[in-house]
Coordinates of C-alpha atoms and ligand atoms in Angstrom, one line a residue:
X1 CA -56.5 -10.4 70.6
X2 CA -56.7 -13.4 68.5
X3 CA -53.7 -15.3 68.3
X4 CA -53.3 -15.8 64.1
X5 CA -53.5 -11.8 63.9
X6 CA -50.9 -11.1 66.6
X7 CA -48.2 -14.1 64.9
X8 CA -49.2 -12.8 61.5
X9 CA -48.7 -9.2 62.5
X10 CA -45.4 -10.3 64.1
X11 CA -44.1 -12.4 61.7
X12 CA -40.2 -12.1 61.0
X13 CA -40.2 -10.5 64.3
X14 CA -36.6 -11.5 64.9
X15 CA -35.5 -9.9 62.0
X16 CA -37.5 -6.9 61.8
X17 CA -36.3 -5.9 65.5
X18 CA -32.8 -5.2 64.5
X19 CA -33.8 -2.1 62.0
X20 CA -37.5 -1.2 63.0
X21 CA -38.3 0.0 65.9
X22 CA -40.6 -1.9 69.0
X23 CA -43.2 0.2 70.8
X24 CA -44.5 -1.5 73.8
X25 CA -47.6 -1.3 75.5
X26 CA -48.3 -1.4 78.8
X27 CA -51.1 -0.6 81.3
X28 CA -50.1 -1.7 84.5
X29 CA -47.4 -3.1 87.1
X30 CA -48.7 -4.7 89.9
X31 CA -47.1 -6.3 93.2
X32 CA -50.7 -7.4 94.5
X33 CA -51.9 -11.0 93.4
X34 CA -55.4 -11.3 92.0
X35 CA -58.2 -12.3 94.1
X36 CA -61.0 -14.1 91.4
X37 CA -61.1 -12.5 88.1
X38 CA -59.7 -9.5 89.4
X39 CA -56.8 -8.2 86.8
X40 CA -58.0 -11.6 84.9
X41 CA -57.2 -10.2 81.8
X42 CA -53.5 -9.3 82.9
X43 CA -53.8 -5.7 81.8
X44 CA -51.7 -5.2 85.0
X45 CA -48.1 -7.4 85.2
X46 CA -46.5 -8.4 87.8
X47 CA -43.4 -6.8 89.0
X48 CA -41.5 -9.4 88.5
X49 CA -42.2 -9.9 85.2
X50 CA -41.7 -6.4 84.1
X51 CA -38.5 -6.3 86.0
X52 CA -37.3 -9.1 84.2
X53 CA -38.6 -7.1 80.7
X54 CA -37.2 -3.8 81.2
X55 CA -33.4 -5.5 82.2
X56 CA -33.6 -6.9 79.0
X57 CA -34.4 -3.9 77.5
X58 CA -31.5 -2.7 78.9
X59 CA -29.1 -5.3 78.0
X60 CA -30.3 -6.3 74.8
X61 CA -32.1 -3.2 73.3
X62 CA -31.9 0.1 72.7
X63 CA -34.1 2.4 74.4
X64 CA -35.5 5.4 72.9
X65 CA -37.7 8.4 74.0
X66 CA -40.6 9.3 72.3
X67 CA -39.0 12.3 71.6
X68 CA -36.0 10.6 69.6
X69 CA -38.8 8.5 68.0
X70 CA -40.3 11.8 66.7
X71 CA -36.7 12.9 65.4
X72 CA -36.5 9.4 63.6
X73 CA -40.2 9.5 62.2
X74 CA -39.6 13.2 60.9
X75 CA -36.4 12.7 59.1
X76 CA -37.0 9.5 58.0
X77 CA -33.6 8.6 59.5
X78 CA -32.6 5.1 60.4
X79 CA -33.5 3.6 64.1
X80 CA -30.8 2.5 65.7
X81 CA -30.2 -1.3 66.1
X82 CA -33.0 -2.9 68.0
X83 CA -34.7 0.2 68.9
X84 CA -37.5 -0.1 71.4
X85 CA -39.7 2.7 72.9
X86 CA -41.8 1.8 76.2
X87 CA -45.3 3.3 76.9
X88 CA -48.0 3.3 79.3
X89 CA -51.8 4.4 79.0
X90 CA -54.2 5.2 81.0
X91 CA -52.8 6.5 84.3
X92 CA -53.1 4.1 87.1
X93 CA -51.3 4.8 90.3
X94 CA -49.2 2.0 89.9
X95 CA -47.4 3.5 87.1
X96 CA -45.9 5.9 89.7
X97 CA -45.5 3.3 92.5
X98 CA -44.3 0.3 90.5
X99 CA -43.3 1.0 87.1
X100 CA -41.5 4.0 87.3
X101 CA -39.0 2.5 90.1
X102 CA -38.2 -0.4 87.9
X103 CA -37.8 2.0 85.0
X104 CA -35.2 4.5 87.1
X105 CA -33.3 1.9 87.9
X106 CA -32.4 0.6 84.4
X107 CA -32.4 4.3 83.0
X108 CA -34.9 2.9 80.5
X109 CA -37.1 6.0 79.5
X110 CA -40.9 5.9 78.8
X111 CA -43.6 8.4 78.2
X112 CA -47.5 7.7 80.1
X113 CA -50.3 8.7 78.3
X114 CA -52.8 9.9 80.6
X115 CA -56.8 10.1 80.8
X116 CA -56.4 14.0 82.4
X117 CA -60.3 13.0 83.9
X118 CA -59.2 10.8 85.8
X119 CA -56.2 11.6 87.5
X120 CA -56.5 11.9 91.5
X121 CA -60.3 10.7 91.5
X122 CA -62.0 7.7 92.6
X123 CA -63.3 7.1 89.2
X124 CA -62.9 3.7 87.2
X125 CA -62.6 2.9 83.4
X126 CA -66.2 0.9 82.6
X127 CA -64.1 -2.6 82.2
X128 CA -63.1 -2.3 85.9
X129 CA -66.3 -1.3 87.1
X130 CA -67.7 -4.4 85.5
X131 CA -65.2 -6.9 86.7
X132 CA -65.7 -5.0 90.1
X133 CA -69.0 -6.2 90.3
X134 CA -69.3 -9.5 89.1
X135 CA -66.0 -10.6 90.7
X136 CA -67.5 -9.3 94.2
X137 CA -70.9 -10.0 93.7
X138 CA -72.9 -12.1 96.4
X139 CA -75.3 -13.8 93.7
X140 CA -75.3 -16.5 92.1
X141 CA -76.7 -15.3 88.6
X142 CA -78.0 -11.9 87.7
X143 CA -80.6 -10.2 85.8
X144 CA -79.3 -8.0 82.4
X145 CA -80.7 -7.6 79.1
X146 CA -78.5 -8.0 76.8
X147 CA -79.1 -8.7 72.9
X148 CA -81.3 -12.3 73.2
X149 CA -79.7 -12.6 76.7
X150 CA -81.8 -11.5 80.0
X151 CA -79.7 -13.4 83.0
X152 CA -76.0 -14.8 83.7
X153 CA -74.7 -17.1 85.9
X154 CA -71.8 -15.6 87.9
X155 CA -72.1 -18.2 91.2
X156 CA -68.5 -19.8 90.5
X157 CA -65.2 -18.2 89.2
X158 CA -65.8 -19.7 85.6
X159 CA -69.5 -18.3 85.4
X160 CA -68.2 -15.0 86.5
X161 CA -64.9 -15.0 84.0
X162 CA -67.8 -16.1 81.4
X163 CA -70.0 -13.6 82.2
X164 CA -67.6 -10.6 81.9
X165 CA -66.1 -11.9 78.8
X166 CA -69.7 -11.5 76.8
X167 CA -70.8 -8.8 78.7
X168 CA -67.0 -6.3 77.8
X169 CA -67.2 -7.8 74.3
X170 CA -71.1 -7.0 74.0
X171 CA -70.8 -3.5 75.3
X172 CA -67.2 -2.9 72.8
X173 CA -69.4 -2.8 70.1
X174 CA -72.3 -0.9 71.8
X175 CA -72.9 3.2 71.8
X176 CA -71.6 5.0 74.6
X177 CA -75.1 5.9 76.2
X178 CA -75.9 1.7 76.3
X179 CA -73.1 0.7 77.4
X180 CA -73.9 2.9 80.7
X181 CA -77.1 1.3 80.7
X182 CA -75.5 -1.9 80.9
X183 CA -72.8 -0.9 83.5
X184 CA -75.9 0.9 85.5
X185 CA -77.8 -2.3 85.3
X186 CA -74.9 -4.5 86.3
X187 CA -74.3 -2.6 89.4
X188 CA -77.6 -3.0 90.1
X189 CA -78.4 -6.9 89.8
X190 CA -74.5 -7.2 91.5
X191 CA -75.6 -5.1 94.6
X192 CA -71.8 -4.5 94.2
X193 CA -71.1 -0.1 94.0
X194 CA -67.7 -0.5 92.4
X195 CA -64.5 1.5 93.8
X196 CA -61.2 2.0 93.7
X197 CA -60.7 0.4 97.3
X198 CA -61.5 -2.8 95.8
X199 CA -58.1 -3.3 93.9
X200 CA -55.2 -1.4 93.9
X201 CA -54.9 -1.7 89.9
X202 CA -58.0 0.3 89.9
X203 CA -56.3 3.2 91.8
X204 CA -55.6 6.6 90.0
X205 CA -52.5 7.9 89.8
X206 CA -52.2 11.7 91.2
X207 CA -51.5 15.1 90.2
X208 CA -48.2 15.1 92.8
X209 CA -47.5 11.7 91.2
X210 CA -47.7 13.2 87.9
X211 CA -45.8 16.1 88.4
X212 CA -42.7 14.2 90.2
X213 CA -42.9 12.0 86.9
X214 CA -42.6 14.9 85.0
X215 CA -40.1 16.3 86.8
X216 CA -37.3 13.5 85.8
X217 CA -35.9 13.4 82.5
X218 CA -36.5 10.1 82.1
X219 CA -40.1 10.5 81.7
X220 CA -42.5 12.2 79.4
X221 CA -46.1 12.8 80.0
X222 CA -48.6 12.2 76.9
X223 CA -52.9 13.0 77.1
X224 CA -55.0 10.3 76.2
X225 CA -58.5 12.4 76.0
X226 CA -60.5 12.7 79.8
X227 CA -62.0 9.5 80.5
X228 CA -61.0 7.0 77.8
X229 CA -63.1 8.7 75.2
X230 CA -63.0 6.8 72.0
X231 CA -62.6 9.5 69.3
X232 CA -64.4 8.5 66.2
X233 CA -67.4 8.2 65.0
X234 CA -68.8 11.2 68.0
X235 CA -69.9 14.7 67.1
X236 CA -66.9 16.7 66.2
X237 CA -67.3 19.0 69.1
X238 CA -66.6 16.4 71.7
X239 CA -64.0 15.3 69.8
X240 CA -62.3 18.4 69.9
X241 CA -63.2 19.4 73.2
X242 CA -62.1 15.6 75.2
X243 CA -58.8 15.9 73.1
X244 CA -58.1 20.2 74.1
X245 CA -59.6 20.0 77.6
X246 CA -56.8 16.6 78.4
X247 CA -54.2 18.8 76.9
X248 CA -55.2 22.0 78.9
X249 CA -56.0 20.0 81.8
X250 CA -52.6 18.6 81.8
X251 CA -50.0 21.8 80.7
X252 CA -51.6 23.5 83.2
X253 CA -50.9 21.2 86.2
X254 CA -47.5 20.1 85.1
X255 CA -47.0 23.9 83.8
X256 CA -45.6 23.3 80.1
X257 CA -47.4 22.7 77.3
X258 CA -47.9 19.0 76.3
X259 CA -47.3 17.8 72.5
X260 CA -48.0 13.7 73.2
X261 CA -51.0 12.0 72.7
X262 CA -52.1 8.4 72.3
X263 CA -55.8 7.1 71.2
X264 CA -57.9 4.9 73.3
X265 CA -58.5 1.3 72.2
X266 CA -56.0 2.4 69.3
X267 CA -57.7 0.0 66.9
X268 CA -58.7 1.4 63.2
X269 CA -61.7 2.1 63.9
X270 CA -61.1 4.2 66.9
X271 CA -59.6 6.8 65.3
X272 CA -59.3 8.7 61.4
X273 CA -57.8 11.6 59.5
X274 CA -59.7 14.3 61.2
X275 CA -58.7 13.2 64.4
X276 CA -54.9 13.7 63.3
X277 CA -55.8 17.1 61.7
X278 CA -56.9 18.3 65.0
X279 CA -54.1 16.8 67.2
X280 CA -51.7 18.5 64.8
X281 CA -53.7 21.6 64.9
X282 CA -53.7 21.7 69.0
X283 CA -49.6 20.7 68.1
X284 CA -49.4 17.4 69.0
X285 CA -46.2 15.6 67.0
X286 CA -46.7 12.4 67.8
X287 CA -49.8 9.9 68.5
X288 CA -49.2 6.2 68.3
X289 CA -52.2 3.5 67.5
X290 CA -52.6 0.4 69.8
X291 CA -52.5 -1.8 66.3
X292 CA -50.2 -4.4 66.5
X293 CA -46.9 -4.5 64.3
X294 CA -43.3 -3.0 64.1
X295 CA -42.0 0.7 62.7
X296 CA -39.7 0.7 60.1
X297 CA -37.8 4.2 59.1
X298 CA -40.1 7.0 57.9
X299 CA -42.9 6.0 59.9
X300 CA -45.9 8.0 60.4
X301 CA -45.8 9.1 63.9
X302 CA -49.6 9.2 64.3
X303 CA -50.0 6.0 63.0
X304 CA -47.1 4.3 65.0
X305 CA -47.7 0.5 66.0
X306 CA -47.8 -0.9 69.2
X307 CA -47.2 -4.3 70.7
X308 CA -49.5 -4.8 73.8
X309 CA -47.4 -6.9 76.9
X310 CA -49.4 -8.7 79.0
X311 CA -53.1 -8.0 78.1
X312 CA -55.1 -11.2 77.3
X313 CA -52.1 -13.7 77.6
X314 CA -50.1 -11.7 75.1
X315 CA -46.1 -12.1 75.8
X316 CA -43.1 -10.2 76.0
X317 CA -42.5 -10.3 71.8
X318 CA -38.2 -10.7 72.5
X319 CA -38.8 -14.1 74.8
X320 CA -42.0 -15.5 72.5
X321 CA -40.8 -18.4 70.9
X322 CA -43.8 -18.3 68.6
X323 CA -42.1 -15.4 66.6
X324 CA -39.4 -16.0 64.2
Ligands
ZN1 ZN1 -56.3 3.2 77.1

């Protein structure tokens, strides 16, 4: 995220903490260390670092469930001093392995959003698949066409962090169908077939894994569509259908009926009012937005801002010295 936008967003930070409330965002924990560009972008942190995060939630905050931040939203009641809510998308196994742990041992609750597709397969989100590659691959440049560009350099660890950089940011603004074409070709001019086995931050977290999260009051589980579908701007039917088939997928595994959601990418263009009308419909009370700010009282819980941790260099927001 660029850095102005993020400060600006954040601005009065300090201040605003006491009486809005913080949502962060978070992807991964991990304990392994990053071989080449793998987990480059940091959407994984290190245990450590969370660790130190979540006890200063704990001594500094005040953690609420996502449940307490529907209460707030829907009776337009005050947060509490220096409210903070803690969530996770996507699903990766270390999330059960890691995270949750860390988060048991502070009593610090959070709720996981979940792609339902993915959960106990071998299948990888398309940025993995491409940093897969082109971190393991053999050559030294490969072929691609790519708007005016038909080969990259990915020989040294700088030519492969460039390479993945305009290759992700080429396919974010691509159609869903060319953007496999890319991913398809990058596989093949790599000679790399991408897997889980190649990272543990690429691993799935499980249905048992689920369930057991479920299972402790702590935690709440939240669909966030199959496989990372972005919602807008598709036919309305797979709309409808990635959004109910995560939410059967997932009350029928963990045997209740699930009422959290959260969008993929999050961003304002990832998502609009008939998306809302549906997750309402389905009875879904609360879907927050990966756009970046603070909550004050009466917020809208389906367009709740987040602050991502981690991701591209982005910092804990209480220890950032940046924000006043
Ligand atoms: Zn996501």
């Amino acid at each position: 995220m660029e850095e102005n936008k993020y400060l600006s967003s954040l601005a009065g930070f300090h201040n605003r903490c006491l009486d809005e409330l913080v949502i962060l965002l978070y992807h991964g924990v991990t304990s392994s260390s990053s071989i080449g560009i793998e987990n480059v972008s940091r959407k994984h942190i290190s245990e450590v670092e969370f660790r130190r995060q979540i006890r200063f939630v704990k001594e500094n905050c005040n953690p609420l469930t996502i449940e307490q931040v529907v209460y707030h939203c829907r009776t337009g009641q005050k947060f509490p001093p220096h409210s903070v809510a803690i969530t996770f998308d996507d699903g990766f196994k270390n999330n059960f392995e890691i995270a949750a742990p860390v988060l048991r041992e502070y009593q610090v609750p959070a709720v996981f959003y979940v792609c339902a597709g993915v959960i106990n397969t071998d299948l990888m989100f398309w940025v993995d698949e491409l940093e897969c590659c082109i971190n393991s691959t053999k050559k030294k440049k490969i072929k691609l066409k790519l708007g005016g560009e038909t080969s990259f350099k990915v020989g040294t660890y700088e030519e492969k962090l460039t390479a993945l950089e305009k290759i992700k940011s080429f396919c974010k603004l691509c159609s869903s169908i060319e953007k496999s074409r890319i991913v398809r070709e990058v596989v093949a001019s790599t000679e790399i077939e991408p897997g889980v086995n190649y990272s543990e931050n690429y691993q799935k977290i499980s249905w048992q894994e689920l369930i057991e999260l479920d299972r402790d009051p702590l935690f709440t589980i939240g669909a966030h569509t199959l496989y990372h579908d972005v919602l807008r701007n598709q036919p309305e039917k797979d709309m409808y259908a990635t959004i109910q088939l995560s939410l059967d997928l997932l009350s029928y595994n963990l045997q209740h009926s699930i009422h959290h959601f959260s969008y993929p990418e999050g961003q304002a263009a990832h998502y609009d009012q008939k998306v809302i009308d549906y997750l309402k419909r389905v009875g879904v009370v609360c879907s927050p937005s990966a756009i970046v700010g603070l909550n004050p009282a009466g917020s809208d819980p389906f367009h709740l801002k987040r602050i991502m941790v981690g991701f591209d260099g982005m910092p804990f927001p209480y220890l950032d010295t940046r924000l006043k």
